[in-house]
Short mmCIF file of C-alpha atoms in Angstrom, two decimals:
data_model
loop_
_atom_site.label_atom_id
_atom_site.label_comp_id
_atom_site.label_asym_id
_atom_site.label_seq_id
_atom_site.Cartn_x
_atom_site.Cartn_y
_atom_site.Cartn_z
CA UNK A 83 20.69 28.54 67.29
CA UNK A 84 22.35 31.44 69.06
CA UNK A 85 24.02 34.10 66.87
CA UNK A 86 27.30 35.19 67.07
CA UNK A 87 26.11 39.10 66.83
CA UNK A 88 28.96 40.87 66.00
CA UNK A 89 32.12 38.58 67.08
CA UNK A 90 35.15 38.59 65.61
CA UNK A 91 36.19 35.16 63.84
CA UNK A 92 38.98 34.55 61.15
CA UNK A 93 38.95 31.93 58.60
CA UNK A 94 41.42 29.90 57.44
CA UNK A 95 40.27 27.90 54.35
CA UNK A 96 42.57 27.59 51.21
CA UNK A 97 39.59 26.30 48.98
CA UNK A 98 38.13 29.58 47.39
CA UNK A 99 34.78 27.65 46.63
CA UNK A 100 33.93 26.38 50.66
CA UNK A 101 35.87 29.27 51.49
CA UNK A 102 33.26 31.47 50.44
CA UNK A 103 30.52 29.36 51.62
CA UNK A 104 31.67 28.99 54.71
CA UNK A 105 31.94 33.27 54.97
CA UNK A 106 28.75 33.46 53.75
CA UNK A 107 26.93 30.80 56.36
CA UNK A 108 29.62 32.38 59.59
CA UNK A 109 28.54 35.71 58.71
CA UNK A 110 24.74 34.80 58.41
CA UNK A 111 24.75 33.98 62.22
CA UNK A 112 26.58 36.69 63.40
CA UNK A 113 30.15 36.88 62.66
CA UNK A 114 32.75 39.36 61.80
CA UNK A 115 34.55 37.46 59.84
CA UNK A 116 38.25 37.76 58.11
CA UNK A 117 39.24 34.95 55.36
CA UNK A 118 43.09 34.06 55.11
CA UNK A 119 44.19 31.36 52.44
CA UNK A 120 47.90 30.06 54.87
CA UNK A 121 48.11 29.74 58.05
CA UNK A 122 51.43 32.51 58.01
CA UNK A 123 48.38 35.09 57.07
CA UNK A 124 46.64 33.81 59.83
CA UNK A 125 49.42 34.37 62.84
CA UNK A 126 50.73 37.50 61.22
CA UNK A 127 46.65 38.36 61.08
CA UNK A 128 46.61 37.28 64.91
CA UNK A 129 49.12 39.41 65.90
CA UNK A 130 47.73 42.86 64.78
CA UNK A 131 44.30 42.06 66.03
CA UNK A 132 43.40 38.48 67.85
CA UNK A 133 40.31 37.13 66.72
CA UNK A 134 37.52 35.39 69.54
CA UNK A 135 37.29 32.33 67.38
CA UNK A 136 38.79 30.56 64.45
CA UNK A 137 37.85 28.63 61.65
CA UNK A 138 39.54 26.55 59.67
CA UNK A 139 38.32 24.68 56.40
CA UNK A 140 39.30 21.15 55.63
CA UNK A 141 38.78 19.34 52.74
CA UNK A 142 38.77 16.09 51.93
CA UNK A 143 42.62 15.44 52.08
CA UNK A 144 43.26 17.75 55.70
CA UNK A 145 46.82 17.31 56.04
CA UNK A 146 47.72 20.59 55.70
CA UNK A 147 44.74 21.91 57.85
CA UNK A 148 45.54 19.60 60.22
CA UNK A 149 49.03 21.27 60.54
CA UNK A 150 48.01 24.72 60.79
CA UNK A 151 46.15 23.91 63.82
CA UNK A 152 49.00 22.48 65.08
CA UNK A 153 50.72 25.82 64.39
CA UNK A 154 48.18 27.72 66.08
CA UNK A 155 48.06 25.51 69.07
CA UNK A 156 51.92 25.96 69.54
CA UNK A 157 51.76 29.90 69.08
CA UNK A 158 51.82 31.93 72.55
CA UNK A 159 49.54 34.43 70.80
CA UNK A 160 47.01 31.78 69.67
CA UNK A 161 46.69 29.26 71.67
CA UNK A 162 44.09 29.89 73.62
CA UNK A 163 41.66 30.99 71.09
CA UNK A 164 38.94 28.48 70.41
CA UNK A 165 39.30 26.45 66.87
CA UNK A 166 36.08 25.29 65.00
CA UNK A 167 36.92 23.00 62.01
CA UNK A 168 34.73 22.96 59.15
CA UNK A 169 34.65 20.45 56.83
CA UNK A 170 32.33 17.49 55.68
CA UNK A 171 35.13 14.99 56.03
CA UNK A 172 36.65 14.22 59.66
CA UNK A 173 39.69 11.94 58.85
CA UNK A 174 41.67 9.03 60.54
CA UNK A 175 44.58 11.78 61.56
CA UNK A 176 41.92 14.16 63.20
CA UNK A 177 40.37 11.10 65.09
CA UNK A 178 43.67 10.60 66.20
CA UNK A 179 44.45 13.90 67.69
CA UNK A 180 41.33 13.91 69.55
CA UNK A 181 39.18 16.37 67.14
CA UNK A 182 36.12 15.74 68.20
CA UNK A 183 32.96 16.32 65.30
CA UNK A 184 30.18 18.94 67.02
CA UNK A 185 27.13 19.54 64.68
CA UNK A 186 26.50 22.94 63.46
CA UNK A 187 23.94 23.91 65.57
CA UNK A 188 25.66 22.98 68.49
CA UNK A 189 28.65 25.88 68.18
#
């Protein structure tokens, strides 16, 4: 797998446990990465300094993630900023909006 030497990525994961995980494996291959708990952090973090990618944690309920990409996909200032979801569990509502699941390795 390619890394991501050195680009800047911020994290949006609520759950302090895979939150730290997932900084742990996104910094591993390459990333500079900033963690945010709310998706308010995350715009008001987007406005001072855009990121080149986004992650966003979802656990096994999603709802809420689900809405703050929502959030991002409506703001001017993020919108066109790729979104990479992370999570183990891909739900009915994310099937729904046409998330689509991409392994890992294929980033």
């Amino acid at each position: 797998m390619a890394t991501a030497h050195g680009v800047k990525a911020l994290l949006i994961d609520d759950d302090l446990r895979a939150s730290a995980a997932h900084k742990e494996r996104l910094e591993a291959d390459g990333y500079l990465v900033t963690l945010v708990t709310d998706v308010n952090a995350a715009i008001a973090l987007i406005e001072e300094a855009p990121p080149a990618i986004v992650f966003v944690g979802i656990g096994a309920k999603g709802t809420g993630s689900i809405d703050c990409i929502q959030r991002l996909r409506t703001n001017q200032l993020s919108q066109h900023i790729p979104v990479v979801i992370l999570s183990t569990y891909l739900d009915e509502r994310a099937e729904r909006r046409r998330l689509r699941s991409v392994r890992r390795e294929n980033w």
